[in-house]
Short mmCIF file of N, CA, C and O in Angstrom, two decimals:
data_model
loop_
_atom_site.label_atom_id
_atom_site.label_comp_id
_atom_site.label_asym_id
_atom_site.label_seq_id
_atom_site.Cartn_x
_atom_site.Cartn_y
_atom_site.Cartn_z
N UNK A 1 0.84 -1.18 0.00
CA UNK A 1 0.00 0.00 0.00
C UNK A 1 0.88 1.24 0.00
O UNK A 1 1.89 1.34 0.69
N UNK A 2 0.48 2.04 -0.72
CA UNK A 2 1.15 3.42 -0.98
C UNK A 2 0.16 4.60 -0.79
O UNK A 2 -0.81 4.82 -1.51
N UNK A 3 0.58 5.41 0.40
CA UNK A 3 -0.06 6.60 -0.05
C UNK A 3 0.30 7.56 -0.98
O UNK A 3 1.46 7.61 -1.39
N UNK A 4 -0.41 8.18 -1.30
CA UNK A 4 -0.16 9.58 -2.43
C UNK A 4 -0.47 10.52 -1.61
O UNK A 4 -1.14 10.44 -0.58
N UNK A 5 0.09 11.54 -2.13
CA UNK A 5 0.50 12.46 -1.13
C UNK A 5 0.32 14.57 -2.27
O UNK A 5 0.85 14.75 -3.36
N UNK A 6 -0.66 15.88 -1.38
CA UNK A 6 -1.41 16.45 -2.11
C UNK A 6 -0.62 18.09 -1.49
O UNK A 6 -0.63 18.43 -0.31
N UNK A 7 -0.11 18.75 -2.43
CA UNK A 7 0.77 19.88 -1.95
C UNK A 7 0.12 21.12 -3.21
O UNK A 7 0.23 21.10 -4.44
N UNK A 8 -0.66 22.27 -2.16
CA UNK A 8 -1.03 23.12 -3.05
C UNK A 8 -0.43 24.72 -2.14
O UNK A 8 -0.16 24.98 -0.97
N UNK A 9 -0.44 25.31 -3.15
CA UNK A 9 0.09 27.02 -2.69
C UNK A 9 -1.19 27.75 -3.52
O UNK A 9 -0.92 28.52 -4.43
N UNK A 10 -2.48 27.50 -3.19
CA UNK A 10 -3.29 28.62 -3.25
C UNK A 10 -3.54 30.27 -2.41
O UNK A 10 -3.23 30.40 -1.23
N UNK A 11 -3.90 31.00 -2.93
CA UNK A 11 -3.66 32.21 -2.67
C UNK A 11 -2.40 33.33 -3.06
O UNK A 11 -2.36 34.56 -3.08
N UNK A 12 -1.79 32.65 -3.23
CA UNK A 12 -0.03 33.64 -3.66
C UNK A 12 -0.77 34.58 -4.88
O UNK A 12 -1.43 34.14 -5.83
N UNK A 13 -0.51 35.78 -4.63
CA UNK A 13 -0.70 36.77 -5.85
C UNK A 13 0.43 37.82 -5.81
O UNK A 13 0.88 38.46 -4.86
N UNK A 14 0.81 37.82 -7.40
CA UNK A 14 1.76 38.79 -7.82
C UNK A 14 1.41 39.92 -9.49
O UNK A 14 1.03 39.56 -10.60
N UNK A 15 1.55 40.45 -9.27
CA UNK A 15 1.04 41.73 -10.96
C UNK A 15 1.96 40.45 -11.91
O UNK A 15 1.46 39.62 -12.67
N UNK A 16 3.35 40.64 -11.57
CA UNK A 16 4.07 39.79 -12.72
C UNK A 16 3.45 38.50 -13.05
O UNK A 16 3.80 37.62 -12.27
N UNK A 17 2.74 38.15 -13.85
CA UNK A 17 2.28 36.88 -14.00
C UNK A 17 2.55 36.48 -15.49
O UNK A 17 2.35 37.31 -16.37
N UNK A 18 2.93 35.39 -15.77
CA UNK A 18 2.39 33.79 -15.21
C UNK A 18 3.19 33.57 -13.85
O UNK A 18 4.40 33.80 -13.82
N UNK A 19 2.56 33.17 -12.80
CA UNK A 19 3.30 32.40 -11.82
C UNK A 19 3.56 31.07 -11.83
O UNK A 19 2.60 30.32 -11.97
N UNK A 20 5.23 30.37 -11.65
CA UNK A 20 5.26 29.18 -11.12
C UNK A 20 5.61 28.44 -10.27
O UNK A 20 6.16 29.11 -9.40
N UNK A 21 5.60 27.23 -9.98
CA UNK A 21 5.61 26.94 -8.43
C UNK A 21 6.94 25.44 -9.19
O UNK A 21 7.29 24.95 -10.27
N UNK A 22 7.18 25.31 -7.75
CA UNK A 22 8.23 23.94 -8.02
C UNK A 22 8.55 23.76 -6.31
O UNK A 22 8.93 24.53 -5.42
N UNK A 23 8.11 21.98 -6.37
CA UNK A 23 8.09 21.39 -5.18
C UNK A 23 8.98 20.12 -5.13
O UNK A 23 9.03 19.06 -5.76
N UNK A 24 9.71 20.74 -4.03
CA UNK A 24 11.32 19.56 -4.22
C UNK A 24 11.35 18.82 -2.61
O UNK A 24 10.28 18.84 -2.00
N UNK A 25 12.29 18.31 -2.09
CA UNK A 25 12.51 17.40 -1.12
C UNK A 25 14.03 17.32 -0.99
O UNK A 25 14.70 17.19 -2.01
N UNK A 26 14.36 17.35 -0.32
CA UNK A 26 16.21 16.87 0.73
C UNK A 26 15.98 16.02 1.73
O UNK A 26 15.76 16.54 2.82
N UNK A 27 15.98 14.57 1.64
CA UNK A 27 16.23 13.46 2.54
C UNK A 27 17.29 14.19 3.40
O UNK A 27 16.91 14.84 4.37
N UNK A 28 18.34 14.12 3.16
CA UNK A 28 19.17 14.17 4.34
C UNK A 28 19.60 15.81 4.51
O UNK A 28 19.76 16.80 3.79
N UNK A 29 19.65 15.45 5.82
CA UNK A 29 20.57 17.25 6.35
C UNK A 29 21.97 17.42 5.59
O UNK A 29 22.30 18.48 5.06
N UNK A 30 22.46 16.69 5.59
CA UNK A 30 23.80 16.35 5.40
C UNK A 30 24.23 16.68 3.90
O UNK A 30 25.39 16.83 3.51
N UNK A 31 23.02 16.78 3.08
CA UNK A 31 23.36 16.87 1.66
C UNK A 31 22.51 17.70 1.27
O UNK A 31 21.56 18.09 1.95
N UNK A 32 22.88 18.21 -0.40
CA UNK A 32 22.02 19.31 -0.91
C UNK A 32 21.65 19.12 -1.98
O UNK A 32 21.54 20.00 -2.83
N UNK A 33 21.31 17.50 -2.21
CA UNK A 33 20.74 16.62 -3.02
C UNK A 33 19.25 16.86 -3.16
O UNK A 33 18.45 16.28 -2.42
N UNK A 34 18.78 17.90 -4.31
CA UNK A 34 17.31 18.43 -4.40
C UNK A 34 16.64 16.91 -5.29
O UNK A 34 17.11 16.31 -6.25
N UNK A 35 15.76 16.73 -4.71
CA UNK A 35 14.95 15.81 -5.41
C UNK A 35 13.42 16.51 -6.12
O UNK A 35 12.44 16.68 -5.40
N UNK A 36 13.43 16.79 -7.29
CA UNK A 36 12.09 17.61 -7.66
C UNK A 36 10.94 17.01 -7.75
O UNK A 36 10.96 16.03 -8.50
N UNK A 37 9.86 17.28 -7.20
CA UNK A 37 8.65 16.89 -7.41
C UNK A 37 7.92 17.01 -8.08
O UNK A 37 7.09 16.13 -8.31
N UNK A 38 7.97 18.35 -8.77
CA UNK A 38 6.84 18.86 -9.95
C UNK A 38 7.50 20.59 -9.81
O UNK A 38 7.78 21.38 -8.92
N UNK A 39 7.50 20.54 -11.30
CA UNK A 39 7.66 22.58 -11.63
C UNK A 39 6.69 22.63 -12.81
O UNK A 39 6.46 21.65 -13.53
N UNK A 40 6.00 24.13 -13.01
CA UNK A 40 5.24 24.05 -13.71
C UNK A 40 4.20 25.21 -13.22
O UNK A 40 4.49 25.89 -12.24
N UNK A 41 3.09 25.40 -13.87
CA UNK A 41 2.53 26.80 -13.92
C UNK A 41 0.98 26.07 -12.83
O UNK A 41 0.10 26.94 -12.78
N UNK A 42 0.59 24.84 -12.09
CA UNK A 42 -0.34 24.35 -11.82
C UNK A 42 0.13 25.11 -10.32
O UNK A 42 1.26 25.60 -10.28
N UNK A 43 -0.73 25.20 -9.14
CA UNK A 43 -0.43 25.39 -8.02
C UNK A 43 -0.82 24.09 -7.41
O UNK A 43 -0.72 24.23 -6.20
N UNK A 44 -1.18 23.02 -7.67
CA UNK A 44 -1.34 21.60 -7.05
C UNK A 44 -1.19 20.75 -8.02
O UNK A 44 -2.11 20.32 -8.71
N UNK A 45 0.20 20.39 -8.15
CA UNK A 45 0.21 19.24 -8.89
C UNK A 45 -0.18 17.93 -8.63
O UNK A 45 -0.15 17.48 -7.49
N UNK A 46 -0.59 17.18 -9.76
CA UNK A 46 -0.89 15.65 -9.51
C UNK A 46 -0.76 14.90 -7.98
O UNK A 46 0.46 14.94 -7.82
N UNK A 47 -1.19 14.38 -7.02
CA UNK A 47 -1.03 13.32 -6.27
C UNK A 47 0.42 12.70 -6.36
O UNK A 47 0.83 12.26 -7.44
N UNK A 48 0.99 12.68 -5.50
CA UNK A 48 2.79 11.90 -5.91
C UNK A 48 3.14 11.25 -4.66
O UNK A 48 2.50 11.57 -3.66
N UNK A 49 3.81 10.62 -4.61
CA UNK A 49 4.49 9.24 -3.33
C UNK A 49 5.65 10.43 -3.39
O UNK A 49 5.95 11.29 -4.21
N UNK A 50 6.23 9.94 -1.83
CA UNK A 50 7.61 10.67 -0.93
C UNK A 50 8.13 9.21 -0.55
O UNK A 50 7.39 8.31 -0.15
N UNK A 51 9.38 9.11 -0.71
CA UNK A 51 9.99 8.01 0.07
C UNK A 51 9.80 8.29 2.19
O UNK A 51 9.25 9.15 2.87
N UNK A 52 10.39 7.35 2.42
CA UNK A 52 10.41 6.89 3.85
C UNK A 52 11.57 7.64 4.39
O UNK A 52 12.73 7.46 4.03
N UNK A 53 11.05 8.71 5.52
CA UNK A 53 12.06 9.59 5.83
C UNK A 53 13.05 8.34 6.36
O UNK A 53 12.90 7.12 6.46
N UNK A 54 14.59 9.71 6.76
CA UNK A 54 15.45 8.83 7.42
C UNK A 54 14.88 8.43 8.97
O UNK A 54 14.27 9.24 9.67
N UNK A 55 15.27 6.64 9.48
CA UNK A 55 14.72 6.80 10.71
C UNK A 55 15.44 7.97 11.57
O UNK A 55 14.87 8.79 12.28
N UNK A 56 16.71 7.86 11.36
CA UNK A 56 17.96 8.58 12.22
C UNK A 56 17.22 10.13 12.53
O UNK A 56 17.48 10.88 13.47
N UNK A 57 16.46 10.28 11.69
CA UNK A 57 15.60 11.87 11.92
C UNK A 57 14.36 11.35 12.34
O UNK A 57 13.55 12.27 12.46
N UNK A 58 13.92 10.33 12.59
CA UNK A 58 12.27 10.10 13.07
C UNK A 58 11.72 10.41 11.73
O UNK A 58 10.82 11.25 11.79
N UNK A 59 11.94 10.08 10.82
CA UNK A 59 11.41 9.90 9.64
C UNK A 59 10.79 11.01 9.02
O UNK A 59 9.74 11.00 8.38
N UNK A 60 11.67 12.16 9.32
CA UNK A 60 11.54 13.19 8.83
C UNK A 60 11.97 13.87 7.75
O UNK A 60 12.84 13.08 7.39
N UNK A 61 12.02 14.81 6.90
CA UNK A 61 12.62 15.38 5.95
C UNK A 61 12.05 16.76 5.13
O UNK A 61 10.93 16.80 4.60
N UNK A 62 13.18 18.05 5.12
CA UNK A 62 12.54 19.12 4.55
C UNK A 62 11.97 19.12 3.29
O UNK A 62 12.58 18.47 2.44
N UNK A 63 10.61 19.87 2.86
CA UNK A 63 9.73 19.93 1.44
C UNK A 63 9.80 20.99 1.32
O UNK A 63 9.48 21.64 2.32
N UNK A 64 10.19 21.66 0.26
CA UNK A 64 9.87 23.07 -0.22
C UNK A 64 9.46 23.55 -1.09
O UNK A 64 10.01 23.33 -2.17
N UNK A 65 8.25 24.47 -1.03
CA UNK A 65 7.55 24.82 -2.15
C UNK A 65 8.00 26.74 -2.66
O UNK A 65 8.29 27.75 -2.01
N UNK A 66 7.87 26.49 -3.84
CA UNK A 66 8.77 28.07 -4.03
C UNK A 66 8.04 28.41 -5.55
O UNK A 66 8.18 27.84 -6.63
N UNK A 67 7.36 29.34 -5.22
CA UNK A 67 6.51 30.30 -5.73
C UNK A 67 7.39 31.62 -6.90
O UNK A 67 7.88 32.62 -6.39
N UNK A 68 7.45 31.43 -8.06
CA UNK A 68 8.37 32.36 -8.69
C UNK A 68 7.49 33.05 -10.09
O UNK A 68 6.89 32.38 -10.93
N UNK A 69 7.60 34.51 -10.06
CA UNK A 69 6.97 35.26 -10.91
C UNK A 69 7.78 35.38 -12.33
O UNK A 69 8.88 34.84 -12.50
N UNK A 70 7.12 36.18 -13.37
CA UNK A 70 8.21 36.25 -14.28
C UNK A 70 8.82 37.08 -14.81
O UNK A 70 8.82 37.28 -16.03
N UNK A 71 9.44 37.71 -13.97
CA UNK A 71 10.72 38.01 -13.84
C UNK A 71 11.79 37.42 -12.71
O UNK A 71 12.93 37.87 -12.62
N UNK A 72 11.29 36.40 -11.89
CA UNK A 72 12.08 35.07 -11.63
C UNK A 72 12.44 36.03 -9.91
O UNK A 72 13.59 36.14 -9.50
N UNK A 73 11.43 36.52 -9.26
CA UNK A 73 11.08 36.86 -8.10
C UNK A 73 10.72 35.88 -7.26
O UNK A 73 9.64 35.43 -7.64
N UNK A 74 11.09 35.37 -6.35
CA UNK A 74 10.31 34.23 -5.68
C UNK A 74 9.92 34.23 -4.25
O UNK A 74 10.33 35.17 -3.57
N UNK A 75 9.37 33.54 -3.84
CA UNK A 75 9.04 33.09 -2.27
C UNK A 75 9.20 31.55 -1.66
O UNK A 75 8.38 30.70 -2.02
N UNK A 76 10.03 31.27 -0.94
CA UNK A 76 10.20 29.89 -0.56
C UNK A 76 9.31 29.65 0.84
O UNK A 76 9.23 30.43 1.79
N UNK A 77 8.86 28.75 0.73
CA UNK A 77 8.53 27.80 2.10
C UNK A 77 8.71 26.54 2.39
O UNK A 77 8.23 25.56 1.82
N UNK A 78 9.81 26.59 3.80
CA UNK A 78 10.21 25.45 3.96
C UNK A 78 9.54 24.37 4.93
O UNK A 78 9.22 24.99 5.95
N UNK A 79 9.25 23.17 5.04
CA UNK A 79 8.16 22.95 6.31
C UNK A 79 8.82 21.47 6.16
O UNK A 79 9.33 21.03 5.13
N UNK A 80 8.68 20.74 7.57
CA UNK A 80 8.74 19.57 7.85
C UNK A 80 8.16 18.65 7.24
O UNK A 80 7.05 19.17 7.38
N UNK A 81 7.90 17.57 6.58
CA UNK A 81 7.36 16.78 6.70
C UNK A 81 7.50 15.02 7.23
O UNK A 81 8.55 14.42 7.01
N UNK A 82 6.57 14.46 7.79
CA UNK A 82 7.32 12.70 8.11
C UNK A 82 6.33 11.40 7.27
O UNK A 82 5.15 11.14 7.08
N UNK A 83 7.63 10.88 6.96
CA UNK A 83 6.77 9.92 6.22
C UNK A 83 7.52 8.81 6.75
O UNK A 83 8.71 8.80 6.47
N UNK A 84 6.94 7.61 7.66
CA UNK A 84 6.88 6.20 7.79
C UNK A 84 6.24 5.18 7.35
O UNK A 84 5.09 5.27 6.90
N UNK A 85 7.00 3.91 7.44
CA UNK A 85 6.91 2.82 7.33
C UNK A 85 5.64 2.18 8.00
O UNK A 85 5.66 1.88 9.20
N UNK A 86 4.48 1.97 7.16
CA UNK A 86 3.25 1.58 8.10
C UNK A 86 2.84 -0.16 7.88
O UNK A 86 2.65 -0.66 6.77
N UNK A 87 2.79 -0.79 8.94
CA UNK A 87 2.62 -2.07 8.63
C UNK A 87 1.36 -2.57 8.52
O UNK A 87 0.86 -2.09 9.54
N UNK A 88 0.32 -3.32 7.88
CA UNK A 88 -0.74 -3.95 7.61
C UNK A 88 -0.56 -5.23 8.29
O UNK A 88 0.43 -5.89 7.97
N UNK A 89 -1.31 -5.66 9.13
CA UNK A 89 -1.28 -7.18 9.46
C UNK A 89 -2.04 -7.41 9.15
O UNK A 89 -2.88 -6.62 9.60
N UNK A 90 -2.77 -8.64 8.09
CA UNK A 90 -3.70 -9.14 7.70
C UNK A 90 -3.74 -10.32 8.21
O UNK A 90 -2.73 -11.01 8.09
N UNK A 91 -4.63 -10.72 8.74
CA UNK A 91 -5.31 -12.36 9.34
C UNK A 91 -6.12 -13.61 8.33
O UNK A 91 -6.53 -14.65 8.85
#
């Protein structure tokens, strides 16, 4: 079983428009290994799977969503998120 997983930035307004958004991920602290999720002019992209944070962090890991106008102005937000390992026991 997999969840899918739903990341939107409604409300952001800027004159410069088209606005776009791009939503990435860094497993580890330690590195600055961007993993991208979606860029593009949608403010909620598609439904998407996150791997299994590190345990060593409680299965945590930073997501950031970053809001950019065009002339390439932006706004970042950085926020926690945790994703674990969930077990099903079936009988």
């Amino acid at each position: 079983m997999e969840t899918l997983f739903t990341i939107e930035c409604p409300g952001w307004y800027d004159p410069d428009l088209p606005l776009s958004y791009k939503f990435s991920y860094i497993i580890r602290a330690d590195t600055t290994q961007e993993n991208l999720i979606y860029i593009g002019s949608e403010m909620s992209p598609e439904p998407f799977n996150l791997p299994v944070g590190p345990k060593e962090n409680n299965y945590t890991f930073n997501l950031t969503a970053t809001i950019s106008d065009a002339f390439g102005s932006y706004a970042e937000v950085d926020f926690k998120v945790r994703v674990r390992i969930s077990f099903i026991l079936t009988l």
